[in-house]
Amino acid sequence: QINSNASLTVSLAQTPYCKKHRYDPQNPLCAHIIFCGSIVKVNDSEAGLAKKALFSRHPEMESWPKDHNWFFAKFNITNIWVLDYFGGLKVVTPEEYYNVKP
């Protein structure tokens, strides 16, 4: 409630990729991406989709105690940094990130 800023780092070290290529997890070739932004409580029109998304992946959470005052939130991403090679971070805008075709 005081500060909703957050960041999330995801690394290829979490997959078999770096081990397969014998990359140390600190080696930039064992790429990672850093998302920065803020946690925002979803509004009523988004709550149904949020519940469906969360409970479809984690059905046990639906029975967690209600008196813990859980709420649904989303990560409003404002900055993205990619470290995948030597020479520093690459800045990617959220628009660029979401527009990439797999």
Short mmCIF file of N, CA and C in Angstrom, two decimals:
data_model
loop_
_atom_site.label_atom_id
_atom_site.label_comp_id
_atom_site.label_asym_id
_atom_site.label_seq_id
_atom_site.Cartn_x
_atom_site.Cartn_y
_atom_site.Cartn_z
N GLN A 1 0.82 -1.19 0.00
CA GLN A 1 0.00 0.00 0.00
C GLN A 1 0.86 1.25 0.00
N ILE A 2 2.05 1.17 0.57
CA ILE A 2 2.91 2.34 0.66
C ILE A 2 3.71 2.53 -0.61
N ASN A 3 4.25 1.44 -1.16
CA ASN A 3 5.08 1.53 -2.35
C ASN A 3 4.78 0.32 -3.22
N SER A 4 4.15 0.53 -4.35
CA SER A 4 3.74 -0.59 -5.21
C SER A 4 4.78 -0.94 -6.27
N ASN A 5 5.94 -0.30 -6.23
CA ASN A 5 7.00 -0.61 -7.20
C ASN A 5 7.47 -2.04 -7.03
N ALA A 6 7.78 -2.68 -8.16
CA ALA A 6 8.22 -4.07 -8.13
C ALA A 6 9.11 -4.35 -9.32
N SER A 7 9.89 -5.40 -9.21
CA SER A 7 10.67 -5.89 -10.34
C SER A 7 10.66 -7.41 -10.33
N LEU A 8 10.87 -7.98 -11.50
CA LEU A 8 10.89 -9.42 -11.67
C LEU A 8 12.01 -9.75 -12.63
N THR A 9 12.89 -10.66 -12.24
CA THR A 9 13.98 -11.10 -13.10
C THR A 9 13.74 -12.56 -13.46
N VAL A 10 13.86 -12.86 -14.74
CA VAL A 10 13.73 -14.22 -15.23
C VAL A 10 15.01 -14.53 -16.00
N SER A 11 15.61 -15.68 -15.69
CA SER A 11 16.90 -16.03 -16.28
C SER A 11 16.83 -17.37 -16.99
N LEU A 12 17.65 -17.50 -18.03
CA LEU A 12 17.77 -18.80 -18.70
C LEU A 12 18.42 -19.83 -17.78
N ALA A 13 19.02 -19.37 -16.68
CA ALA A 13 19.58 -20.30 -15.70
C ALA A 13 18.47 -21.13 -15.04
N GLN A 14 17.23 -20.68 -15.16
CA GLN A 14 16.09 -21.42 -14.61
C GLN A 14 15.67 -22.56 -15.53
N THR A 15 16.30 -22.65 -16.68
CA THR A 15 16.01 -23.69 -17.66
C THR A 15 17.27 -24.54 -17.86
N PRO A 16 17.19 -25.62 -18.63
CA PRO A 16 18.39 -26.42 -18.90
C PRO A 16 19.37 -25.74 -19.88
N TYR A 17 18.98 -24.63 -20.49
CA TYR A 17 19.76 -24.00 -21.55
C TYR A 17 21.20 -23.70 -21.14
N CYS A 18 21.41 -22.99 -20.04
CA CYS A 18 22.76 -22.57 -19.65
C CYS A 18 23.63 -23.75 -19.27
N LYS A 19 23.06 -24.69 -18.58
CA LYS A 19 23.83 -25.88 -18.21
C LYS A 19 24.24 -26.65 -19.46
N LYS A 20 23.32 -26.77 -20.40
CA LYS A 20 23.60 -27.48 -21.65
C LYS A 20 24.76 -26.82 -22.40
N HIS A 21 24.81 -25.49 -22.38
CA HIS A 21 25.86 -24.75 -23.09
C HIS A 21 27.08 -24.44 -22.20
N ARG A 22 27.04 -24.95 -20.97
CA ARG A 22 28.11 -24.76 -19.99
C ARG A 22 28.37 -23.28 -19.71
N TYR A 23 27.27 -22.52 -19.61
CA TYR A 23 27.35 -21.12 -19.23
C TYR A 23 27.15 -20.99 -17.73
N ASP A 24 28.02 -20.26 -17.09
CA ASP A 24 27.83 -19.92 -15.69
C ASP A 24 26.59 -19.02 -15.61
N PRO A 25 25.75 -19.16 -14.59
CA PRO A 25 24.56 -18.31 -14.48
C PRO A 25 24.87 -16.81 -14.46
N GLN A 26 26.10 -16.41 -14.10
CA GLN A 26 26.47 -15.00 -14.10
C GLN A 26 27.01 -14.53 -15.46
N ASN A 27 27.22 -15.45 -16.39
CA ASN A 27 27.69 -15.11 -17.72
C ASN A 27 26.55 -14.43 -18.48
N PRO A 28 26.79 -13.27 -19.10
CA PRO A 28 25.71 -12.61 -19.85
C PRO A 28 25.09 -13.47 -20.95
N LEU A 29 25.82 -14.48 -21.44
CA LEU A 29 25.24 -15.37 -22.44
C LEU A 29 24.14 -16.24 -21.85
N CYS A 30 24.12 -16.37 -20.54
CA CYS A 30 23.01 -17.02 -19.85
C CYS A 30 22.01 -15.90 -19.56
N ALA A 31 21.31 -15.52 -20.59
CA ALA A 31 20.51 -14.29 -20.62
C ALA A 31 19.47 -14.20 -19.52
N HIS A 32 19.20 -12.97 -19.15
CA HIS A 32 18.06 -12.72 -18.27
C HIS A 32 17.41 -11.40 -18.64
N ILE A 33 16.16 -11.31 -18.23
CA ILE A 33 15.35 -10.14 -18.52
C ILE A 33 14.81 -9.61 -17.19
N ILE A 34 14.77 -8.30 -17.09
CA ILE A 34 14.30 -7.65 -15.86
C ILE A 34 13.10 -6.78 -16.22
N PHE A 35 11.98 -7.05 -15.57
CA PHE A 35 10.77 -6.26 -15.74
C PHE A 35 10.62 -5.36 -14.52
N CYS A 36 10.37 -4.09 -14.73
CA CYS A 36 10.13 -3.16 -13.63
C CYS A 36 8.79 -2.46 -13.85
N GLY A 37 8.13 -2.14 -12.77
CA GLY A 37 6.85 -1.46 -12.86
C GLY A 37 6.20 -1.37 -11.50
N SER A 38 4.89 -1.50 -11.50
CA SER A 38 4.16 -1.41 -10.23
C SER A 38 3.05 -2.47 -10.20
N ILE A 39 2.71 -2.86 -8.99
CA ILE A 39 1.62 -3.81 -8.77
C ILE A 39 0.34 -3.01 -8.58
N VAL A 40 -0.66 -3.33 -9.38
CA VAL A 40 -1.92 -2.58 -9.37
C VAL A 40 -3.08 -3.54 -9.14
N LYS A 41 -3.93 -3.23 -8.19
CA LYS A 41 -5.12 -4.05 -7.94
C LYS A 41 -6.03 -3.97 -9.16
N VAL A 42 -6.52 -5.13 -9.63
CA VAL A 42 -7.39 -5.13 -10.80
C VAL A 42 -8.75 -4.55 -10.46
N ASN A 43 -9.39 -3.96 -11.46
CA ASN A 43 -10.73 -3.41 -11.23
C ASN A 43 -11.77 -4.51 -11.41
N ASP A 44 -13.01 -4.20 -11.12
CA ASP A 44 -14.09 -5.20 -11.17
C ASP A 44 -14.23 -5.85 -12.54
N SER A 45 -14.01 -5.09 -13.61
CA SER A 45 -14.19 -5.66 -14.95
C SER A 45 -13.06 -6.64 -15.30
N GLU A 46 -11.92 -6.56 -14.61
CA GLU A 46 -10.80 -7.46 -14.87
C GLU A 46 -10.76 -8.64 -13.91
N ALA A 47 -11.50 -8.58 -12.83
CA ALA A 47 -11.42 -9.59 -11.77
C ALA A 47 -11.78 -10.99 -12.26
N GLY A 48 -12.79 -11.12 -13.07
CA GLY A 48 -13.20 -12.44 -13.57
C GLY A 48 -12.10 -13.11 -14.37
N LEU A 49 -11.46 -12.36 -15.26
CA LEU A 49 -10.37 -12.91 -16.05
C LEU A 49 -9.18 -13.26 -15.16
N ALA A 50 -8.89 -12.40 -14.19
CA ALA A 50 -7.78 -12.66 -13.27
C ALA A 50 -8.01 -13.94 -12.47
N LYS A 51 -9.22 -14.13 -11.96
CA LYS A 51 -9.55 -15.34 -11.20
C LYS A 51 -9.40 -16.58 -12.07
N LYS A 52 -9.94 -16.51 -13.27
CA LYS A 52 -9.86 -17.65 -14.18
C LYS A 52 -8.41 -18.00 -14.50
N ALA A 53 -7.61 -16.99 -14.78
CA ALA A 53 -6.20 -17.23 -15.12
C ALA A 53 -5.44 -17.83 -13.94
N LEU A 54 -5.63 -17.27 -12.75
CA LEU A 54 -4.90 -17.76 -11.58
C LEU A 54 -5.35 -19.16 -11.17
N PHE A 55 -6.65 -19.35 -11.03
CA PHE A 55 -7.15 -20.63 -10.53
C PHE A 55 -7.00 -21.76 -11.56
N SER A 56 -6.92 -21.44 -12.84
CA SER A 56 -6.69 -22.50 -13.83
C SER A 56 -5.27 -23.05 -13.71
N ARG A 57 -4.34 -22.21 -13.26
CA ARG A 57 -2.96 -22.65 -13.08
C ARG A 57 -2.67 -23.15 -11.67
N HIS A 58 -3.41 -22.62 -10.70
CA HIS A 58 -3.19 -22.95 -9.29
C HIS A 58 -4.55 -23.17 -8.61
N PRO A 59 -5.23 -24.29 -8.92
CA PRO A 59 -6.58 -24.50 -8.41
C PRO A 59 -6.66 -24.55 -6.88
N GLU A 60 -5.59 -24.97 -6.21
CA GLU A 60 -5.63 -25.06 -4.75
C GLU A 60 -5.79 -23.69 -4.10
N MET A 61 -5.42 -22.63 -4.79
CA MET A 61 -5.50 -21.28 -4.22
C MET A 61 -6.94 -20.83 -3.99
N GLU A 62 -7.87 -21.39 -4.75
CA GLU A 62 -9.27 -20.99 -4.61
C GLU A 62 -9.81 -21.29 -3.21
N SER A 63 -9.21 -22.27 -2.54
CA SER A 63 -9.69 -22.63 -1.19
C SER A 63 -8.83 -22.00 -0.08
N TRP A 64 -7.91 -21.14 -0.43
CA TRP A 64 -7.10 -20.48 0.60
C TRP A 64 -7.98 -19.61 1.48
N PRO A 65 -7.62 -19.41 2.74
CA PRO A 65 -8.48 -18.66 3.68
C PRO A 65 -8.85 -17.26 3.17
N LYS A 66 -10.14 -16.97 3.19
CA LYS A 66 -10.62 -15.66 2.72
C LYS A 66 -10.26 -14.54 3.68
N ASP A 67 -10.08 -14.87 4.97
CA ASP A 67 -9.80 -13.83 5.96
C ASP A 67 -8.37 -13.29 5.89
N HIS A 68 -7.59 -13.76 4.90
CA HIS A 68 -6.25 -13.21 4.70
C HIS A 68 -6.28 -11.98 3.79
N ASN A 69 -7.47 -11.63 3.33
CA ASN A 69 -7.68 -10.43 2.49
C ASN A 69 -6.88 -10.45 1.19
N TRP A 70 -6.86 -11.60 0.52
CA TRP A 70 -6.21 -11.69 -0.77
C TRP A 70 -6.92 -10.78 -1.76
N PHE A 71 -6.20 -10.32 -2.75
CA PHE A 71 -6.82 -9.57 -3.84
C PHE A 71 -6.08 -9.87 -5.12
N PHE A 72 -6.72 -9.60 -6.24
CA PHE A 72 -6.12 -9.85 -7.55
C PHE A 72 -5.44 -8.58 -8.02
N ALA A 73 -4.24 -8.75 -8.55
CA ALA A 73 -3.45 -7.61 -9.00
C ALA A 73 -2.78 -7.97 -10.32
N LYS A 74 -2.29 -6.95 -10.97
CA LYS A 74 -1.54 -7.14 -12.20
C LYS A 74 -0.23 -6.37 -12.09
N PHE A 75 0.70 -6.73 -12.92
CA PHE A 75 2.00 -6.07 -12.95
C PHE A 75 1.98 -5.08 -14.10
N ASN A 76 1.97 -3.81 -13.79
CA ASN A 76 1.98 -2.75 -14.80
C ASN A 76 3.44 -2.48 -15.16
N ILE A 77 3.91 -3.09 -16.25
CA ILE A 77 5.31 -3.01 -16.64
C ILE A 77 5.60 -1.68 -17.32
N THR A 78 6.62 -0.99 -16.82
CA THR A 78 7.02 0.31 -17.38
C THR A 78 8.41 0.29 -18.00
N ASN A 79 9.27 -0.61 -17.53
CA ASN A 79 10.64 -0.71 -18.04
C ASN A 79 11.03 -2.16 -18.19
N ILE A 80 11.79 -2.45 -19.24
CA ILE A 80 12.28 -3.80 -19.47
C ILE A 80 13.74 -3.70 -19.89
N TRP A 81 14.56 -4.50 -19.21
CA TRP A 81 15.98 -4.55 -19.56
C TRP A 81 16.35 -6.00 -19.86
N VAL A 82 17.15 -6.18 -20.91
CA VAL A 82 17.61 -7.50 -21.32
C VAL A 82 19.12 -7.53 -21.23
N LEU A 83 19.64 -8.53 -20.55
CA LEU A 83 21.09 -8.75 -20.50
C LEU A 83 21.33 -10.10 -21.15
N ASP A 84 21.81 -10.07 -22.39
CA ASP A 84 21.99 -11.32 -23.13
C ASP A 84 23.32 -11.39 -23.87
N TYR A 85 24.18 -10.41 -23.63
CA TYR A 85 25.48 -10.40 -24.27
C TYR A 85 26.37 -9.43 -23.52
N PHE A 86 27.61 -9.40 -23.83
CA PHE A 86 28.55 -8.49 -23.18
C PHE A 86 28.32 -7.07 -23.66
N GLY A 87 28.60 -6.10 -22.82
CA GLY A 87 28.47 -4.70 -23.24
C GLY A 87 27.32 -3.96 -22.59
N GLY A 88 26.61 -4.60 -21.71
CA GLY A 88 25.56 -3.89 -20.99
C GLY A 88 24.15 -4.29 -21.37
N LEU A 89 23.24 -3.65 -20.67
CA LEU A 89 21.81 -3.92 -20.84
C LEU A 89 21.27 -3.35 -22.14
N LYS A 90 20.22 -3.98 -22.63
CA LYS A 90 19.46 -3.44 -23.75
C LYS A 90 18.10 -3.02 -23.20
N VAL A 91 17.67 -1.83 -23.56
CA VAL A 91 16.38 -1.33 -23.11
C VAL A 91 15.33 -1.71 -24.15
N VAL A 92 14.24 -2.30 -23.69
CA VAL A 92 13.12 -2.69 -24.54
C VAL A 92 11.88 -2.01 -23.97
N THR A 93 11.10 -1.37 -24.81
CA THR A 93 9.86 -0.76 -24.31
C THR A 93 8.80 -1.84 -24.14
N PRO A 94 7.84 -1.61 -23.25
CA PRO A 94 6.75 -2.58 -23.13
C PRO A 94 6.03 -2.81 -24.47
N GLU A 95 5.89 -1.77 -25.26
CA GLU A 95 5.22 -1.91 -26.57
C GLU A 95 6.01 -2.85 -27.47
N GLU A 96 7.34 -2.69 -27.50
CA GLU A 96 8.17 -3.58 -28.31
C GLU A 96 8.06 -5.02 -27.82
N TYR A 97 8.09 -5.18 -26.52
CA TYR A 97 8.02 -6.52 -25.93
C TYR A 97 6.71 -7.22 -26.29
N TYR A 98 5.59 -6.53 -26.13
CA TYR A 98 4.30 -7.14 -26.39
C TYR A 98 4.02 -7.34 -27.89
N ASN A 99 4.72 -6.63 -28.75
CA ASN A 99 4.49 -6.76 -30.19
C ASN A 99 5.35 -7.83 -30.86
N VAL A 100 6.24 -8.48 -30.12
CA VAL A 100 7.09 -9.52 -30.72
C VAL A 100 6.24 -10.74 -31.06
N LYS A 101 6.46 -11.25 -32.25
CA LYS A 101 5.76 -12.46 -32.69
C LYS A 101 6.63 -13.67 -32.34
N PRO A 102 6.05 -14.67 -31.64
CA PRO A 102 6.85 -15.85 -31.26
C PRO A 102 7.33 -16.64 -32.47
#
